[in-house]
Coordinates of C-alpha atoms in Angstrom, one line a residue:
M1 CA 120.7 54.0 94.1
L2 CA 118.0 55.0 91.7
N3 CA 117.2 52.6 88.9
R4 CA 117.1 53.8 85.3
A5 CA 113.3 54.2 85.2
A6 CA 113.1 56.2 88.5
L7 CA 115.9 58.5 87.3
R8 CA 114.1 59.1 84.0
N9 CA 110.9 59.9 85.9
L10 CA 112.7 62.3 88.2
V11 CA 114.4 64.1 85.3
C12 CA 111.1 64.4 83.4
G13 CA 109.3 65.7 86.5
C14 CA 111.9 68.3 87.1
L15 CA 111.9 69.4 83.5
L16 CA 108.1 69.6 83.4
S17 CA 108.0 71.6 86.7
G18 CA 110.5 74.0 85.3
L19 CA 108.5 74.5 82.1
L20 CA 105.3 75.1 84.0
G21 CA 106.8 77.5 86.5
C22 CA 108.7 79.9 84.3
A23 CA 106.4 82.9 84.9
A24 CA 107.9 85.5 87.1
P25 CA 106.0 86.3 90.3
V26 CA 103.9 89.4 90.5
P27 CA 105.9 92.1 92.3
K28 CA 104.9 92.6 96.0
V29 CA 104.5 96.3 96.8
A30 CA 104.0 97.5 100.4
T31 CA 101.1 99.9 100.6
P32 CA 102.5 103.2 101.9
L33 CA 99.7 103.9 104.4
P34 CA 100.4 106.2 107.4
A35 CA 100.0 104.9 110.9
Q36 CA 97.2 107.4 111.5
W37 CA 95.6 110.5 110.0
Q38 CA 97.1 113.9 110.8
H39 CA 93.6 115.3 111.1
A40 CA 92.2 112.6 113.3
M41 CA 88.5 112.7 114.1
A42 CA 86.8 111.3 117.2
A43 CA 87.8 107.7 116.9
D44 CA 85.8 104.8 118.3
P45 CA 86.8 101.4 116.8
T46 CA 83.6 99.8 118.1
K47 CA 81.6 102.0 115.7
P48 CA 83.1 101.7 112.2
S49 CA 82.0 104.2 109.6
D50 CA 79.3 103.1 107.2
L51 CA 81.0 103.3 103.8
Q52 CA 78.1 101.7 102.0
G53 CA 75.4 104.1 103.3
W54 CA 77.2 107.2 104.6
W55 CA 74.6 109.6 103.1
H56 CA 71.9 108.3 105.5
A57 CA 73.6 110.5 108.1
F58 CA 71.5 113.4 106.6
N59 CA 68.3 111.7 107.6
D60 CA 66.7 112.8 104.3
P61 CA 64.3 110.2 102.8
Q62 CA 64.2 112.1 99.5
L63 CA 68.0 112.0 99.2
N64 CA 68.0 108.3 100.0
A65 CA 65.4 107.6 97.3
L66 CA 67.4 109.7 94.8
V67 CA 70.6 107.7 95.4
D68 CA 68.7 104.4 94.9
R69 CA 67.2 105.7 91.7
A70 CA 70.5 106.9 90.4
L71 CA 72.3 103.6 91.1
A72 CA 69.5 101.8 89.2
N73 CA 69.2 104.2 86.3
N74 CA 72.5 106.1 85.7
L75 CA 73.9 105.5 82.3
D76 CA 77.5 105.7 83.2
V77 CA 77.0 103.0 85.8
A78 CA 75.1 100.9 83.3
Q79 CA 77.9 101.2 80.8
A80 CA 80.4 100.1 83.4
V81 CA 78.3 97.1 84.2
E82 CA 78.1 96.1 80.6
R83 CA 81.9 96.5 80.2
M84 CA 82.4 94.4 83.3
L85 CA 80.1 91.7 82.0
A86 CA 81.9 91.7 78.7
T87 CA 85.3 91.3 80.4
R88 CA 83.9 88.6 82.7
A89 CA 82.7 86.6 79.7
I90 CA 86.2 86.6 78.3
H91 CA 87.7 85.8 81.6
R92 CA 85.7 82.7 82.1
R93 CA 87.2 81.2 78.9
A94 CA 90.7 82.6 79.2
G95 CA 92.3 79.3 80.1
A96 CA 90.5 77.4 77.3
K97 CA 93.3 78.5 74.9
Y98 CA 95.5 75.8 76.4
L99 CA 92.9 73.0 76.2
P100 CA 92.5 70.7 73.2
S101 CA 90.5 72.3 70.4
L102 CA 88.7 70.6 67.5
V103 CA 88.1 72.1 64.1
G104 CA 86.1 70.7 61.2
R105 CA 87.0 71.8 57.7
T106 CA 86.3 71.2 54.0
D107 CA 88.4 72.2 51.0
D108 CA 88.7 71.7 47.3
A109 CA 92.2 70.8 46.1
I110 CA 93.8 70.6 42.7
D111 CA 96.9 68.6 41.9
P112 CA 99.9 70.8 40.9
D113 CA 99.9 69.1 37.5
A114 CA 96.2 70.2 37.0
H115 CA 95.2 66.6 36.1
A116 CA 92.8 66.1 39.0
S117 CA 90.7 67.9 41.7
Y118 CA 89.5 66.6 45.0
F119 CA 86.9 67.4 47.7
V120 CA 88.7 67.2 51.1
A121 CA 86.9 67.0 54.5
G122 CA 88.3 66.3 57.9
F123 CA 89.0 67.2 61.5
D124 CA 92.0 68.9 63.1
A125 CA 92.7 68.8 66.8
N126 CA 95.3 70.9 68.4
W127 CA 96.5 71.2 72.0
E128 CA 99.0 73.9 73.1
F129 CA 100.5 73.1 76.4
G130 CA 101.0 76.7 77.6
L131 CA 104.5 76.1 78.8
F132 CA 107.2 78.6 79.8
G133 CA 104.7 80.7 81.7
R134 CA 102.2 81.2 78.8
S135 CA 99.2 79.8 80.7
E136 CA 100.0 81.7 83.9
G137 CA 100.6 84.9 81.9
T138 CA 97.2 84.5 80.2
R139 CA 95.5 83.9 83.6
R140 CA 97.1 87.0 85.1
E141 CA 96.2 89.2 82.1
A142 CA 92.6 88.0 82.1
Q143 CA 92.3 88.4 85.9
G144 CA 93.8 91.9 85.8
A145 CA 91.4 92.9 83.1
L146 CA 88.5 91.6 85.2
D147 CA 89.7 93.3 88.4
A148 CA 90.1 96.5 86.4
S149 CA 86.5 96.4 85.1
V150 CA 85.1 95.8 88.6
A151 CA 87.2 98.7 89.9
D152 CA 85.9 100.9 87.0
L153 CA 82.3 100.0 88.1
R154 CA 83.1 100.9 91.7
I155 CA 84.6 104.2 90.5
A156 CA 81.5 105.0 88.6
Q157 CA 79.3 104.2 91.6
V158 CA 81.4 106.2 94.1
S159 CA 81.4 109.2 91.8
L160 CA 77.7 108.9 91.1
V161 CA 76.7 108.7 94.8
A162 CA 78.9 111.7 95.6
E163 CA 77.5 113.7 92.7
V164 CA 73.9 113.0 93.6
V165 CA 74.4 114.0 97.2
R166 CA 76.4 117.1 96.3
D167 CA 73.8 118.3 93.8
W168 CA 71.0 117.7 96.2
I169 CA 72.7 119.7 98.9
E170 CA 73.4 122.5 96.5
L171 CA 69.8 122.5 95.2
R172 CA 68.3 122.7 98.7
T173 CA 70.9 125.2 99.8
A174 CA 70.2 127.5 96.8
Q175 CA 66.5 127.3 97.6
Q176 CA 67.1 128.4 101.1
Q177 CA 69.4 131.2 99.9
E178 CA 66.7 132.3 97.5
R179 CA 64.2 132.5 100.3
L180 CA 66.5 134.5 102.5
L181 CA 67.5 136.9 99.7
L182 CA 63.8 137.5 99.0
Q183 CA 63.3 138.4 102.6
I184 CA 66.3 140.7 102.5
N185 CA 65.1 142.3 99.3
Q186 CA 61.7 142.9 100.7
A187 CA 63.3 144.5 103.8
H188 CA 65.5 146.7 101.6
L189 CA 62.5 147.7 99.5
H190 CA 60.5 148.6 102.6
H191 CA 63.4 150.6 103.9
W192 CA 63.7 152.5 100.6
Q193 CA 59.9 153.3 100.7
L194 CA 60.1 154.5 104.3
L195 CA 63.0 156.8 103.4
K196 CA 61.1 158.2 100.4
V197 CA 58.3 159.2 102.8
R198 CA 60.8 160.8 105.1
Q199 CA 62.3 162.6 102.1
R200 CA 59.0 164.2 101.2
L201 CA 58.8 165.3 104.8
Q202 CA 62.4 166.7 104.4
L203 CA 63.6 164.5 107.3
V204 CA 66.4 162.8 105.3
A205 CA 68.8 163.8 102.5
P206 CA 68.3 162.6 99.0
A207 CA 71.6 160.8 99.0
E208 CA 70.4 158.5 101.8
V209 CA 67.3 157.6 99.7
D210 CA 69.5 156.9 96.6
Q211 CA 71.7 154.7 98.7
A212 CA 68.6 152.7 100.0
Q213 CA 67.4 152.4 96.4
A214 CA 70.8 151.0 95.3
L215 CA 70.8 148.4 98.1
S216 CA 67.3 147.4 97.1
A217 CA 68.4 146.9 93.5
Q218 CA 71.5 145.0 94.5
S219 CA 69.6 142.6 96.7
E220 CA 67.2 141.9 93.9
A221 CA 70.1 141.3 91.5
A222 CA 71.6 138.9 94.0
L223 CA 68.6 136.6 93.5
A224 CA 69.9 135.6 90.0
E225 CA 72.7 133.5 91.6
P226 CA 70.6 131.0 93.7
R227 CA 68.0 130.7 90.9
Q228 CA 70.7 129.8 88.5
A229 CA 72.1 127.3 91.0
I230 CA 68.6 125.8 91.4
N231 CA 68.2 125.2 87.7
A232 CA 71.8 123.8 87.2
S233 CA 71.5 121.4 90.2
A234 CA 68.1 120.2 89.1
Q235 CA 69.2 119.6 85.6
Q236 CA 72.4 117.8 86.8
L237 CA 70.3 115.5 89.1
A238 CA 68.0 114.7 86.2
M239 CA 71.0 113.7 84.0
L240 CA 72.5 111.5 86.9
L241 CA 69.2 109.7 87.2
G242 CA 69.0 109.0 83.5
Q243 CA 66.1 111.3 82.7
N244 CA 65.7 114.3 80.4
Q245 CA 64.0 116.7 82.9
P246 CA 63.9 117.3 86.7
D247 CA 61.1 116.0 88.8
S248 CA 58.7 118.8 89.7
A249 CA 59.0 117.9 93.4
W250 CA 62.7 118.9 93.4
L251 CA 61.8 122.5 92.5
E252 CA 59.5 122.8 95.6
P253 CA 61.5 124.4 98.4
G254 CA 62.5 121.9 101.0
T255 CA 64.7 121.5 104.1
Q256 CA 68.4 121.8 103.7
P257 CA 70.3 118.5 104.4
D258 CA 72.0 118.9 107.7
L259 CA 74.4 116.6 109.5
G260 CA 73.2 118.0 112.8
E261 CA 75.1 116.5 115.7
F262 CA 76.7 113.8 113.6
Q263 CA 80.2 112.8 114.6
L264 CA 82.5 110.7 112.5
N265 CA 82.9 107.7 114.8
A266 CA 86.1 106.4 113.2
A267 CA 88.2 106.8 110.1
P268 CA 90.9 104.2 110.3
V269 CA 93.6 104.3 107.7
D270 CA 92.6 100.9 106.5
L271 CA 89.4 102.4 105.1
L272 CA 91.5 103.7 102.3
R273 CA 91.9 100.2 101.0
T274 CA 88.3 100.4 99.8
R275 CA 89.2 103.2 97.4
P276 CA 88.5 101.9 93.9
E277 CA 91.2 103.9 92.2
I278 CA 93.7 101.9 94.3
A279 CA 92.1 98.6 93.3
R280 CA 92.2 99.8 89.6
A281 CA 96.0 100.5 89.9
Q282 CA 96.4 97.1 91.6
A283 CA 94.6 95.4 88.7
D284 CA 96.9 97.2 86.2
V285 CA 99.9 95.7 88.0
L286 CA 98.5 92.2 87.6
R287 CA 97.5 92.7 84.0
T288 CA 100.9 94.1 83.1
A289 CA 102.7 91.2 84.9
G290 CA 100.6 88.8 82.7
E291 CA 101.7 90.7 79.5
L292 CA 105.3 90.5 80.6
A293 CA 105.0 86.7 81.2
L294 CA 103.6 86.3 77.7
T295 CA 106.3 88.3 76.0
H296 CA 108.9 86.3 78.0
A297 CA 107.3 83.0 76.9
D298 CA 107.5 84.1 73.2
M299 CA 111.3 83.8 73.5
Y300 CA 110.8 80.0 74.0
P301 CA 109.3 77.3 71.8
S302 CA 105.5 76.8 71.6
I303 CA 104.9 73.1 72.3
G304 CA 101.7 71.3 71.6
L305 CA 100.1 68.2 70.1
G306 CA 98.2 68.0 66.9
T307 CA 96.2 65.4 65.1
S308 CA 94.2 65.3 61.9
L309 CA 91.7 62.9 60.2
V310 CA 91.1 63.7 56.5
W311 CA 89.0 62.2 53.8
A312 CA 89.4 63.0 50.1
A313 CA 87.2 62.2 47.1
T314 CA 88.0 62.8 43.4
I315 CA 85.9 65.4 41.7
N316 CA 87.5 65.4 38.3
D317 CA 90.4 63.3 37.0
T318 CA 92.0 63.6 33.5
S319 CA 94.9 61.3 34.2
P320 CA 94.8 57.6 33.3
R321 CA 95.2 56.6 36.9
S322 CA 92.1 55.8 38.9
K323 CA 91.4 57.7 42.1
T324 CA 89.0 56.4 44.7
P325 CA 87.8 58.1 48.0
G326 CA 90.2 57.5 50.9
G327 CA 91.0 58.7 54.4
I328 CA 94.2 59.2 56.4
F329 CA 95.0 59.9 60.1
S330 CA 98.0 61.8 61.5
L331 CA 99.3 62.5 65.0
G332 CA 102.4 64.3 66.1
P333 CA 104.0 67.1 68.1
L334 CA 103.6 70.8 67.2
L335 CA 106.7 72.9 67.6
N336 CA 107.1 76.6 66.9
I337 CA 110.7 77.4 67.7
P338 CA 111.8 81.1 67.5
L339 CA 115.3 81.4 65.9
F340 CA 116.1 84.9 64.8
D341 CA 114.0 88.1 64.7
W342 CA 116.6 90.9 65.0
G343 CA 115.9 91.2 68.8
I344 CA 112.2 92.1 68.5
R345 CA 111.1 89.6 71.2
I346 CA 113.9 90.7 73.6
A347 CA 112.9 94.4 73.1
A348 CA 109.3 93.5 73.8
T349 CA 110.2 91.8 77.0
H350 CA 112.3 94.7 78.2
A351 CA 109.5 97.1 77.3
K352 CA 107.0 95.1 79.3
G353 CA 109.4 95.0 82.2
H354 CA 109.5 98.8 82.2
E355 CA 105.7 99.0 81.9
L356 CA 105.4 96.7 84.9
Q357 CA 107.7 99.0 86.9
A358 CA 105.6 102.0 85.8
S359 CA 102.4 100.2 86.9
V360 CA 104.0 99.5 90.3
L361 CA 104.8 103.2 90.6
A362 CA 101.3 104.1 89.5
Y363 CA 99.9 101.9 92.3
R364 CA 102.0 103.7 94.9
Q365 CA 101.0 107.0 93.4
A366 CA 97.3 106.0 93.6
V367 CA 97.7 105.2 97.3
L368 CA 99.5 108.6 97.9
Q369 CA 96.8 110.4 96.0
G370 CA 94.1 108.7 98.2
I371 CA 96.0 109.7 101.3
T372 CA 96.2 113.3 100.1
E373 CA 92.5 113.5 99.3
V374 CA 91.5 112.0 102.6
E375 CA 93.8 114.1 104.7
T376 CA 92.5 117.2 102.8
A377 CA 88.9 116.2 103.3
L378 CA 89.4 115.5 107.0
G379 CA 91.0 118.9 107.5
T380 CA 88.3 120.7 105.5
L381 CA 85.6 118.8 107.4
Q382 CA 87.0 119.9 110.8
Q383 CA 87.3 123.6 109.7
Q384 CA 83.8 123.6 108.1
Q385 CA 82.3 122.0 111.2
L386 CA 83.9 124.8 113.3
R387 CA 82.7 127.4 110.9
E388 CA 79.1 126.1 111.1
Q389 CA 79.3 126.2 114.9
R390 CA 80.5 129.8 115.0
S391 CA 77.9 130.8 112.3
T392 CA 75.2 129.3 114.5
I393 CA 76.3 131.3 117.5
A394 CA 76.4 134.5 115.4
W395 CA 72.9 133.8 114.0
Q396 CA 71.5 133.1 117.4
A397 CA 73.0 136.3 118.8
L398 CA 71.5 138.4 116.0
Q399 CA 68.2 136.7 116.4
R400 CA 68.1 137.7 120.0
A401 CA 69.1 141.3 119.1
D402 CA 66.4 141.4 116.4
H403 CA 63.7 140.3 118.9
A404 CA 64.9 143.0 121.3
V405 CA 64.6 145.6 118.6
Q406 CA 61.1 144.4 117.7
S407 CA 60.1 144.8 121.4
R408 CA 61.5 148.3 121.6
V409 CA 59.7 149.3 118.3
Q410 CA 56.4 148.0 119.8
L411 CA 57.1 150.2 122.8
H412 CA 57.8 153.1 120.5
L413 CA 61.4 153.3 121.8
N414 CA 63.0 152.6 118.4
S415 CA 62.2 153.6 114.8
P416 CA 60.8 151.1 112.3
L417 CA 63.9 151.7 110.3
D418 CA 65.9 150.2 113.2
Q419 CA 63.8 147.1 113.0
I420 CA 64.3 146.7 109.3
E421 CA 68.1 147.0 109.7
S422 CA 68.0 144.5 112.5
Q423 CA 65.9 142.1 110.4
I424 CA 68.3 142.4 107.5
A425 CA 71.3 141.7 109.7
A426 CA 69.6 138.6 111.1
D427 CA 68.7 137.3 107.6
Q428 CA 72.2 137.9 106.4
A429 CA 73.5 135.9 109.3
D430 CA 71.0 133.2 108.5
A431 CA 72.3 133.1 104.9
Q432 CA 75.8 132.8 106.1
L433 CA 74.7 129.9 108.4
V434 CA 73.0 128.2 105.4
D435 CA 76.2 128.5 103.4
A436 CA 78.3 127.2 106.3
R437 CA 76.0 124.2 106.8
A438 CA 76.2 123.4 103.1
E439 CA 80.0 123.6 103.1
H440 CA 80.2 121.3 106.1
S441 CA 77.9 118.8 104.4
L442 CA 80.0 119.0 101.1
A443 CA 83.2 118.4 103.1
Y444 CA 81.5 115.3 104.5
V445 CA 80.7 114.2 100.9
A446 CA 84.2 114.8 99.8
L447 CA 85.6 112.7 102.6
F448 CA 83.5 109.6 101.8
K449 CA 84.2 110.0 98.1
A450 CA 87.9 110.0 98.9
L451 CA 87.4 106.9 101.0
G452 CA 85.5 105.2 98.1
G453 CA 82.2 105.0 99.9
A454 CA 79.3 103.6 97.9
P455 CA 77.1 100.5 97.9
L456 CA 78.9 97.4 96.7
P457 CA 77.7 96.0 93.3
S458 CA 75.4 93.1 93.9
A459 CA 76.6 89.5 93.7
A460 CA 74.2 88.9 90.8
V461 CA 76.1 91.6 88.8
L462 CA 79.6 90.6 89.8
G463 CA 79.1 86.9 89.6
S464 CA 82.4 85.1 89.7
A465 CA 84.1 88.5 90.0
A466 CA 82.7 89.1 93.5
P467 CA 85.3 89.1 96.3
K468 CA 85.2 86.5 98.9
N469 CA 85.0 89.2 101.6
P470 CA 83.1 92.3 100.4
A471 CA 84.5 94.4 103.2
T472 CA 88.1 93.8 102.0
P473 CA 89.3 94.3 98.4
A474 CA 90.7 91.2 96.9
T475 CA 94.4 91.0 96.3
T476 CA 96.2 89.2 93.6
D477 CA 98.7 86.4 93.9
G478 CA 99.4 87.5 97.5
A479 CA 100.8 90.7 96.1
L480 CA 100.4 94.4 96.9
R481 CA 99.6 93.8 100.5

């Protein structure tokens, strides 16, 4: 049989364990990921996709440099870094609330009978134990806030990289479109001039000349669209890089970014776990679980230990009694026992319970949203890749036809007007190919934005918030697997 001392120790141990373990566990939510994508690309598990440097597939040194500059200078990312650092500073000391604290104080006191006044100085030490789930709730709340700030930083970086690549593609595409429309406009102008000569020779009707003039004017008006796109894209790039005007080098026509023969080696479903919006929703679940634990703990007593050491010296005394400086020490438990509050604490606990369920549903919604965006991007990427291939075939065929017409014109077997029409058709096919190539590239950007592709924040920035394995987002309390 247990002796009295052993029985007392056992009862105290069980009671203490119960007090310390009152916080409810974080709900475990299965991630509703599909077994595979409906629009599966060429899969090769030995060649995983590069989520942290996916834009290098364009083989564009200027683009690579722009992304690096944007990550270093973008103001949205800089704000997210500062907010993350602020949250991390609070997180580091979140548990200190349940450690002993020491306060020094002074005061001037007057007797209720107004016969004497005193100068009081001393120290107060308090130690709240954080029982009934308070310490665990505080830890969850602080960790959830930190995880959310890291996810917000990742969201800003992913969005920034995608925007920089998209604007660069649109800038270079607009420059190529402007070049081709200028060629088409020159051809239409030449065609109109030739027809005016023929009109003077009464070889064509005036209506045909008017039609040629209209086509020339329309082709010149079409130049406004790419020029406007060039200006807008350059200004947007400047803003993303944290500067007030575009670099002059951007406005010099350059090669359009092209994926070439690039093939997506693999897009496993697990890549979706890197999506920062999902990590943000996961952090909200943990933070809300912490808030629920704290509201639940408020229904139970707050238990701690307090001590004071106080000295008092008489400043003024009108009573006949003599007062001399003295000190006193006190030590005892601190209890704050809730008794009656018209059900406010119970209502707060129920409300936080509903908020926790809402955050769990929001997590599942974030996963489904990610699946939808990735599936859409995969389907679009396939279709745009096919469109580019067919546009390439059409352009090559019209190029061959144009060369054949040029040869016949040189042999005086065709009219120069036939050559102009052939050239316009080839340039129009080239413009369609440029547009198809751009749409293919933009679909590629949309896919990796949906997957959360961007360089990871450096360990120096994240500090203690850095995950143990950068390739896998950290989970909380074993939950949300």
